[in-house]
Coordinates of N, CA and C and ligand atoms in Angstrom, one line a residue:
X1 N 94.4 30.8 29.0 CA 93.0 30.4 29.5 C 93.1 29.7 30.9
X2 N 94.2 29.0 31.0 CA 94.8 28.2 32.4 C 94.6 28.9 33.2
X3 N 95.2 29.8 32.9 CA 95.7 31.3 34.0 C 94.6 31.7 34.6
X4 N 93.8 32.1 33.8 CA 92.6 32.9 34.2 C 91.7 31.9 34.9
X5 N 91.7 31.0 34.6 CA 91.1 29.8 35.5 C 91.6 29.9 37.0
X6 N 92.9 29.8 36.8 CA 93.7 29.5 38.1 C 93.6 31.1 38.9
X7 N 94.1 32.1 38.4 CA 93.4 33.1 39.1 C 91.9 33.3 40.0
X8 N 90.9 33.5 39.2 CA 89.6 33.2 39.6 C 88.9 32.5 40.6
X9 N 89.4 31.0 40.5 CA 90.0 30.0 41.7 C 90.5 30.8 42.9
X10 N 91.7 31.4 43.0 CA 92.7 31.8 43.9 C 91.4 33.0 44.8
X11 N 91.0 33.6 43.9 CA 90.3 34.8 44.0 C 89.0 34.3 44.7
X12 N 88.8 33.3 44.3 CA 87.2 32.8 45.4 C 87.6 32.6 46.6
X13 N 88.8 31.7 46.5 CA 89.7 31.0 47.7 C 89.9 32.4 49.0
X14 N 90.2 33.1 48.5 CA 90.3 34.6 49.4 C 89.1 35.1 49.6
X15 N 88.5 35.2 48.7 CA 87.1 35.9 49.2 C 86.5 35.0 50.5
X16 N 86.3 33.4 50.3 CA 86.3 32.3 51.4 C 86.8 32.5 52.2
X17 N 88.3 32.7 52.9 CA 89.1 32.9 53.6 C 88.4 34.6 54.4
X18 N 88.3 35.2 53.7 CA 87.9 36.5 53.5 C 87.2 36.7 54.5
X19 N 85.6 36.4 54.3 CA 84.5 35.7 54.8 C 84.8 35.1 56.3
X20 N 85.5 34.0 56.4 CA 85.6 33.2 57.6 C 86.2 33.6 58.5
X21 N 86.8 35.3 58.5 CA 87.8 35.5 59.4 C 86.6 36.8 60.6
X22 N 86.7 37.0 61.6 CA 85.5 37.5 62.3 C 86.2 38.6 62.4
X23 N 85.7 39.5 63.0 CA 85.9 40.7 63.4 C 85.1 41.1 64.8
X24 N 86.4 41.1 65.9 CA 85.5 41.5 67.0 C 86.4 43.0 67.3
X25 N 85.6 43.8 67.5 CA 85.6 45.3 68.1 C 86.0 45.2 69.4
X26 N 87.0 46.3 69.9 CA 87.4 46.8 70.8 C 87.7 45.1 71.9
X27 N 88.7 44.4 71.2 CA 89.0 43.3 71.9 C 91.3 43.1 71.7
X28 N 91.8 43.0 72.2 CA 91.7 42.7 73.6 C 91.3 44.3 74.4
X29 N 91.4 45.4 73.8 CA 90.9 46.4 74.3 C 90.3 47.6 73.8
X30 N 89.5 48.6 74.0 CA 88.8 49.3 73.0 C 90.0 50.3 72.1
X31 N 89.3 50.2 71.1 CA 89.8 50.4 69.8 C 90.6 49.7 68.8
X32 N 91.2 48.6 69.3 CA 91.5 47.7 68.4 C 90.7 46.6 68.0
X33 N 90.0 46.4 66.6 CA 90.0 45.3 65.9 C 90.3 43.9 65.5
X34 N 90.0 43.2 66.4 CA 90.6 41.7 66.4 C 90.3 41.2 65.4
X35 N 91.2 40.1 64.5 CA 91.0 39.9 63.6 C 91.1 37.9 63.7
X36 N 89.8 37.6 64.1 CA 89.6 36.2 64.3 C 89.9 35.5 63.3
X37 N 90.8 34.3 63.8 CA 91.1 32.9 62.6 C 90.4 32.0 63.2
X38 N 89.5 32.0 64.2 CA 89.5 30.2 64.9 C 88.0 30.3 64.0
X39 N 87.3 31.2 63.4 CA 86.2 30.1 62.6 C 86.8 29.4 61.1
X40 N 88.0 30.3 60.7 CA 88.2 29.0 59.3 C 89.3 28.3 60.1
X41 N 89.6 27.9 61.5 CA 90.3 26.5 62.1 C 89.2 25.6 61.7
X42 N 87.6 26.4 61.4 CA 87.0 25.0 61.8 C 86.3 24.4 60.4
X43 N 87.3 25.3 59.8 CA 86.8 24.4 58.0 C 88.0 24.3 57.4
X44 N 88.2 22.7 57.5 CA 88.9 22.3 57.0 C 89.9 22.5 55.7
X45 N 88.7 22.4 54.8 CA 89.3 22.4 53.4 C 89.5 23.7 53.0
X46 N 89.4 24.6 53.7 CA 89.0 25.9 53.5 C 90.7 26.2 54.2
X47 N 90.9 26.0 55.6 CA 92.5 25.7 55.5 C 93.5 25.2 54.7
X48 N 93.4 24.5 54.0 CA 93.8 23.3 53.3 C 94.5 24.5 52.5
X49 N 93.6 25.1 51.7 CA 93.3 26.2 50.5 C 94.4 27.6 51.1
X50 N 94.3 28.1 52.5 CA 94.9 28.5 52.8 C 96.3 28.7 52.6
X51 N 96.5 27.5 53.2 CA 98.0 26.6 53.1 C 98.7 26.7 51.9
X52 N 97.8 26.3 51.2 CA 98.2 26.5 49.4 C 98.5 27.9 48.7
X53 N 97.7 28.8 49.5 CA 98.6 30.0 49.0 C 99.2 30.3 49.8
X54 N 99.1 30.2 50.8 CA 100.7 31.1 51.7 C 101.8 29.7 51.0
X55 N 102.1 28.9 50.5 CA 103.2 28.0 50.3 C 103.4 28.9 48.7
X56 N 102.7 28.7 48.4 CA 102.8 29.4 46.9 C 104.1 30.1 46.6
X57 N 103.8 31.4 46.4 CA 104.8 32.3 46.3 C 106.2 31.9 46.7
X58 N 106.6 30.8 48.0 CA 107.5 30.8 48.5 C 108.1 29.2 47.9
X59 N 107.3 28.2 47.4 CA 108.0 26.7 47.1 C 109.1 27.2 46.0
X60 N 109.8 26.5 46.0 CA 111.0 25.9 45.1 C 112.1 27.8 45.7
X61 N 111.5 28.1 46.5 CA 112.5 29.2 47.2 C 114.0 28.4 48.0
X62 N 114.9 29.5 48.3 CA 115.8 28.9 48.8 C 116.0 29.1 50.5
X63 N 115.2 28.4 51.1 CA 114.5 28.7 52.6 C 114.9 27.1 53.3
X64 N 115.9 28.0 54.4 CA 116.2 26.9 55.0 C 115.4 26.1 56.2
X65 N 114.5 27.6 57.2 CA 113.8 27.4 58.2 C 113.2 28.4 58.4
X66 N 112.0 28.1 59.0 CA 111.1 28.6 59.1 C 111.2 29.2 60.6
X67 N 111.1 30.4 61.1 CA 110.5 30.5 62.0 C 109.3 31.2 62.5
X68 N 108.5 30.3 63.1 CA 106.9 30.4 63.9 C 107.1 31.4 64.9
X69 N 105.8 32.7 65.0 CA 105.9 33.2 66.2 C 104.8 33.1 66.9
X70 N 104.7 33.1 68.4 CA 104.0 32.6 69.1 C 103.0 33.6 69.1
X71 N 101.6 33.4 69.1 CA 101.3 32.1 69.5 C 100.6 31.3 68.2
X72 N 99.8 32.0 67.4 CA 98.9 31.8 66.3 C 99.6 31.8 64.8
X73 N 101.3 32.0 65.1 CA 102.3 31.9 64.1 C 102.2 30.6 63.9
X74 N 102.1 29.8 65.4 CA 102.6 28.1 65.2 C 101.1 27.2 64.1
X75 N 100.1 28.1 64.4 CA 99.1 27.4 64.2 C 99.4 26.8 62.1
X76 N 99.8 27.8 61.6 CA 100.0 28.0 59.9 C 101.3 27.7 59.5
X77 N 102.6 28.0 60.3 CA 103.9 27.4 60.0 C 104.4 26.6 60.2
X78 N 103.9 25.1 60.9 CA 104.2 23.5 60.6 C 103.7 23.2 59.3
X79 N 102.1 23.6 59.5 CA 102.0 23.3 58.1 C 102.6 23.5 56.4
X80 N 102.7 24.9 56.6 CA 103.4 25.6 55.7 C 105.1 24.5 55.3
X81 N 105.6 24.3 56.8 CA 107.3 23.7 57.0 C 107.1 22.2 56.5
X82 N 106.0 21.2 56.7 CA 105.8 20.2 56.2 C 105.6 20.2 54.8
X83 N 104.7 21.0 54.5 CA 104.4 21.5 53.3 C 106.1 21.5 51.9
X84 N 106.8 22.1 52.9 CA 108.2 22.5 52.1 C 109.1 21.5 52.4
X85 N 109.0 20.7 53.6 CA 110.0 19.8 53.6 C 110.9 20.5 54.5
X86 N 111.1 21.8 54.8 CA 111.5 22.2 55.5 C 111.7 22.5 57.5
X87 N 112.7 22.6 58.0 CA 112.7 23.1 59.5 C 112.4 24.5 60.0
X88 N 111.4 23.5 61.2 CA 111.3 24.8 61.6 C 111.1 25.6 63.4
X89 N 111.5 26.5 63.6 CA 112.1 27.0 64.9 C 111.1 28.4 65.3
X90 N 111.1 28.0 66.8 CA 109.8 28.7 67.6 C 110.3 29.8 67.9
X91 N 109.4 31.0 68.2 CA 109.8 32.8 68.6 C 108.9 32.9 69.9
X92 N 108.9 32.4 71.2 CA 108.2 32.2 72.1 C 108.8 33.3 73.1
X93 N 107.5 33.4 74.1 CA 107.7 34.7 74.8 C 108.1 34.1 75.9
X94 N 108.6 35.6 76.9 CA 109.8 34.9 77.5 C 109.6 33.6 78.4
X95 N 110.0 32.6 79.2 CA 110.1 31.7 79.8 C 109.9 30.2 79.7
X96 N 109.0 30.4 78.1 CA 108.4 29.4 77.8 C 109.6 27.8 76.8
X97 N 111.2 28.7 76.4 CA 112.0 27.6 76.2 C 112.8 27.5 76.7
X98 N 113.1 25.7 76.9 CA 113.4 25.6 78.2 C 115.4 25.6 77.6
X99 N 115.6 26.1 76.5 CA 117.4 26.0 76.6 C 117.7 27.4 76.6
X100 N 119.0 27.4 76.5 CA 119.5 28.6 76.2 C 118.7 29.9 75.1
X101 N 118.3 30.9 75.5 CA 118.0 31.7 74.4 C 118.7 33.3 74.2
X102 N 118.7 33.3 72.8 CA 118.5 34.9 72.5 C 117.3 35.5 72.9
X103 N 117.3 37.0 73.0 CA 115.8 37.8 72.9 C 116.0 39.1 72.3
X104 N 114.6 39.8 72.0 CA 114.5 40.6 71.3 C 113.4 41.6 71.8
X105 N 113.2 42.4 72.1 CA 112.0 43.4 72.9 C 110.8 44.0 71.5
X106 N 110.0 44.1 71.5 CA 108.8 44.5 70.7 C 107.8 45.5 71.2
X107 N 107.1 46.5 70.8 CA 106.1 47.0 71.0 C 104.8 46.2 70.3
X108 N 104.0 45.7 70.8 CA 102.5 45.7 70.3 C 101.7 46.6 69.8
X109 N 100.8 46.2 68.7 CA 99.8 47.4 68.5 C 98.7 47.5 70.3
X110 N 99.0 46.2 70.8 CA 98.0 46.8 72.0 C 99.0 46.3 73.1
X111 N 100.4 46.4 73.6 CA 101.3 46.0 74.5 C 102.5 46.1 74.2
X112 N 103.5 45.8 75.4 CA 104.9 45.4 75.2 C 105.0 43.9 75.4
X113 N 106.2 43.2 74.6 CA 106.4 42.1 74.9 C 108.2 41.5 74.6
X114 N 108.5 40.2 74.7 CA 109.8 40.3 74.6 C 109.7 38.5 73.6
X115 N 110.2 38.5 72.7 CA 110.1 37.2 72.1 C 111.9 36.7 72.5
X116 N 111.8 35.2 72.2 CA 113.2 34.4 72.3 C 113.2 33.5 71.5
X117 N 114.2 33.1 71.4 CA 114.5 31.6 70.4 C 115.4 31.1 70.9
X118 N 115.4 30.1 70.9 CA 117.0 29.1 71.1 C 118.0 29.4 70.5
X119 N 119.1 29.5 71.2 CA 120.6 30.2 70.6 C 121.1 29.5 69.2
X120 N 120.9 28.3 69.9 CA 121.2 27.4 68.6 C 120.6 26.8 67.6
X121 N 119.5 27.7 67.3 CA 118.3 27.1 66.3 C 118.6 27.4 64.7
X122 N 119.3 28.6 65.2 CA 119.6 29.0 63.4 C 120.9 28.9 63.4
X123 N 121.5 28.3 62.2 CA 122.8 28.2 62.1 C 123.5 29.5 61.2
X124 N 124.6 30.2 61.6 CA 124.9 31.0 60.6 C 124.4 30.7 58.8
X125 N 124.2 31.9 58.7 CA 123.9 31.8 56.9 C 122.5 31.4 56.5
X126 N 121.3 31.0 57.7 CA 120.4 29.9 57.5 C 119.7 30.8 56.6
X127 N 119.1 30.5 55.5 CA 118.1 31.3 54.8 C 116.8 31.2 55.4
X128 N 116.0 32.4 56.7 CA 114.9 32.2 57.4 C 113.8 33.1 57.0
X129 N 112.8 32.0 56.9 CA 111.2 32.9 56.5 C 110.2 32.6 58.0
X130 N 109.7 34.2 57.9 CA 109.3 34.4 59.4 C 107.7 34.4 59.1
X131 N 107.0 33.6 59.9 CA 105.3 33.2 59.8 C 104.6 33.4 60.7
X132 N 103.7 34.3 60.5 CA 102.7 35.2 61.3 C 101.4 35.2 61.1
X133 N 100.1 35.1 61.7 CA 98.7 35.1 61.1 C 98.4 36.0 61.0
X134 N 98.9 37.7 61.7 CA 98.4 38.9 61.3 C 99.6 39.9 61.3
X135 N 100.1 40.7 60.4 CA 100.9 41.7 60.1 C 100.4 43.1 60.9
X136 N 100.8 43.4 61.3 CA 99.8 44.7 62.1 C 100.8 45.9 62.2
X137 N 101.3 46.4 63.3 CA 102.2 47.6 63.1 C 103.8 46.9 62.8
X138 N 104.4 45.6 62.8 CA 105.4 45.0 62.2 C 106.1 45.0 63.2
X139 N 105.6 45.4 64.2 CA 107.0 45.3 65.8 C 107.2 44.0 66.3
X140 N 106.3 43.2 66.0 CA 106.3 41.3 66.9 C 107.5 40.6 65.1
X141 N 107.3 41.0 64.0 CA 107.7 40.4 63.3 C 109.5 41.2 63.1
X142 N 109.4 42.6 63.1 CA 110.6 43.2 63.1 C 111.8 42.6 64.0
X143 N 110.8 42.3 65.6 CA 111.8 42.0 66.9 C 112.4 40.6 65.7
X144 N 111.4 39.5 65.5 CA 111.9 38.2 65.4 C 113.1 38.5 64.1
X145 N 113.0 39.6 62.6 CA 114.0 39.9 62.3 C 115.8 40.1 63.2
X146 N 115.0 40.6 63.9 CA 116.4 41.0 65.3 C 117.0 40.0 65.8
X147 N 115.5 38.8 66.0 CA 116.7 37.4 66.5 C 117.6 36.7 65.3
X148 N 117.0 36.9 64.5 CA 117.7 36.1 63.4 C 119.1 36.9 63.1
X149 N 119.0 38.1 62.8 CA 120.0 38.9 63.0 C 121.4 38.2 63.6
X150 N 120.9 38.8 65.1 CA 121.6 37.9 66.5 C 122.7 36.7 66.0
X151 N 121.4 35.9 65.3 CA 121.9 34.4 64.9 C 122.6 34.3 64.0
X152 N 123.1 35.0 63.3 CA 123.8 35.0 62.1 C 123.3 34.9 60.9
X153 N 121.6 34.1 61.3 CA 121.0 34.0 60.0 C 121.0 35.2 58.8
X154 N 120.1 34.8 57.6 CA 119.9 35.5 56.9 C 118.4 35.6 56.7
X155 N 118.3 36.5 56.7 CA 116.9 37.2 55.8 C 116.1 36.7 54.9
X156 N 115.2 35.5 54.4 CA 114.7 35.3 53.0 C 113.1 36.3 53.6
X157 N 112.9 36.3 54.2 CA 111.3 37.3 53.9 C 110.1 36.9 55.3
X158 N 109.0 37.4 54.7 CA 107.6 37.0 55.5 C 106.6 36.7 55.2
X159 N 105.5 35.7 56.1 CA 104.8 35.6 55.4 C 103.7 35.1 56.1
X160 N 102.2 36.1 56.0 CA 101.5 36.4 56.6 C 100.2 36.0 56.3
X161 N 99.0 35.6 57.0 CA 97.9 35.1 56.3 C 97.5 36.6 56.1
X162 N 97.2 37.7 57.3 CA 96.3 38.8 57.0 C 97.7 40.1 57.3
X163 N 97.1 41.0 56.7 CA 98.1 41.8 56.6 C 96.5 43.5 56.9
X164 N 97.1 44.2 57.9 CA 96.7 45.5 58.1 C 97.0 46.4 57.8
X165 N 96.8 46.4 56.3 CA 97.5 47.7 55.9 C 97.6 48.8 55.9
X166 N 96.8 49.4 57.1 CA 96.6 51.4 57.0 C 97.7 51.0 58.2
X167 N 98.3 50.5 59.0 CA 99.4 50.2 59.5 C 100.5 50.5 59.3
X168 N 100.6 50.0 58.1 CA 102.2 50.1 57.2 C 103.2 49.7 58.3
X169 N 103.1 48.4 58.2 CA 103.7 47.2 59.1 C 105.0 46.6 58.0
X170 N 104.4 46.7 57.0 CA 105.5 46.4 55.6 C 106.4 47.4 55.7
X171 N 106.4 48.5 55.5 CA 107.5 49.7 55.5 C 108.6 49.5 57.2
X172 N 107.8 48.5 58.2 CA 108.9 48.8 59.3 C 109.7 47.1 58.8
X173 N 109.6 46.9 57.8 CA 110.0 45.2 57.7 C 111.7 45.4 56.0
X174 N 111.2 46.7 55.9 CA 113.0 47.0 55.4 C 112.8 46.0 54.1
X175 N 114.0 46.0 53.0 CA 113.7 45.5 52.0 C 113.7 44.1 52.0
X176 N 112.7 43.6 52.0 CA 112.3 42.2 52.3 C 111.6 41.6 51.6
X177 N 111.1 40.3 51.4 CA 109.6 40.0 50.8 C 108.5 39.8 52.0
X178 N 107.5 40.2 51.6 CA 106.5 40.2 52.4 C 105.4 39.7 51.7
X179 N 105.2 38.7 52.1 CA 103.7 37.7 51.2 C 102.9 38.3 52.5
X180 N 101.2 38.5 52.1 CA 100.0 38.2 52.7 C 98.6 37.7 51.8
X181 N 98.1 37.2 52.5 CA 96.7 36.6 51.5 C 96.0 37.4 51.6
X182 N 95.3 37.9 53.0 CA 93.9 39.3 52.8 C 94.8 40.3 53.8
X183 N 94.1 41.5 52.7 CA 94.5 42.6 53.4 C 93.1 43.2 53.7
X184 N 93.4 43.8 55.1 CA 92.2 45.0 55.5 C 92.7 46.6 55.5
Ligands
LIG1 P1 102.3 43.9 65.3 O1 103.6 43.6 66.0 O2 101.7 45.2 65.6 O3 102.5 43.7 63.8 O4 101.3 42.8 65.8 C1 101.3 41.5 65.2 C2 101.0 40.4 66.3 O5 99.9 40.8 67.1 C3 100.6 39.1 65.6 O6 101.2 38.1 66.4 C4 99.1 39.1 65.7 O7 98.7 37.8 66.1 C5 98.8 40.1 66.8 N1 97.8 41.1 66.4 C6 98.1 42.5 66.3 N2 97.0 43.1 65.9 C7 96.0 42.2 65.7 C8 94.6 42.3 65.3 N3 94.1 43.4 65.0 N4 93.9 41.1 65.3 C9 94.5 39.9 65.6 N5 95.8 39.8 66.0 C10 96.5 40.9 66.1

């Protein structure tokens, strides 16, 4: 009876989440679908809710750090890393850290780009979960796989608020875990 309760809940919570995400047309250029988060930035509790299920699936996991990709990754993955108690390390494009870094090259669904991290962010072995606001063709999240690679880390998974599934952004992310909340 719990269950079903708690499901149901979960299920509003999405449909809310659902709801609050906009959709602007041919932005940043025609034919791609932008998939707006800054109107549920502006409801609170309604993030709050968010938070709670992207932590979900992943608490009492064995996750050493987290890493955020830039830019709208950072917005959900302090939270998420506070949330767990856990550390967490930035995937920023190129220029923007100021020590030593690795890099990794990416295709965009609408560009090229090149992400980095700090050489010495992940320590061999680290168990790393990589945090993203949108899953889309899987090349911004695959590259940051590549840093962690680099780093010696290891692999625990991903984990996404929205996920684009006629994409098949999951199939370029190899056997992995892949959490998302809403799929389009
Ligand atoms: P991809 O590498 O194709 O999976 O693209 C994922 C990255 O691009 C994420 O950092 C997203 O923030 C951004 N992105 C790609 N497509 C969209 C979209 N349709 N709406 C919003 N953000 C997107």
């Amino acid at each position: 009876m719990k269950e079903i309760t708690n499901v149901s809940h979960d299920d509003a919570t999405k449909k809310k989440i659902y709801d609050s995400i906009r959709a602007i047309p041919d932005f940043p250029k025609k034919g791609i679908i932008f998939r707006d988060i800054t109107p549920l930035l502006l409801q609170p509790m309604l993030l709050k809710e968010t938070i709670k299920l992207m932590v979900e699936p992943i608490k009492d996991k064995p996750i050493d750090k987290i890493v955020a990709i830039e830019s709208r990754g950072f917005i959900f993955a302090p939270l998420i890393a506070t949330q767990l108690n856990i550390s967490m390390v930035l995937a920023r494009k190129p220029g923007k850290l100021p020590g030593a870094c690795i890099e990794a090259q990416y295709i965009l669904e609408y560009g090229n780009n090149i992400l980095q991290m700090h050489q010495d962010a992940i320590n061999p072995n680290d168990n790393v979960l990589i945090i993203d606001d949108v899953l889309a063709t899987g090349g911004t999240a695959l590259a940051v796989q590549k840093l962690i690679i680099q780093a010696k880390g290891k692999l625990y998974g991903h984990s996404f608020l929205i996920e684009l599934s006629d994409l098949k952004g999951r199939d370029k992310l190899g056997k992995t875990e892949v959490h998302s909340i809403i799929q389009y």
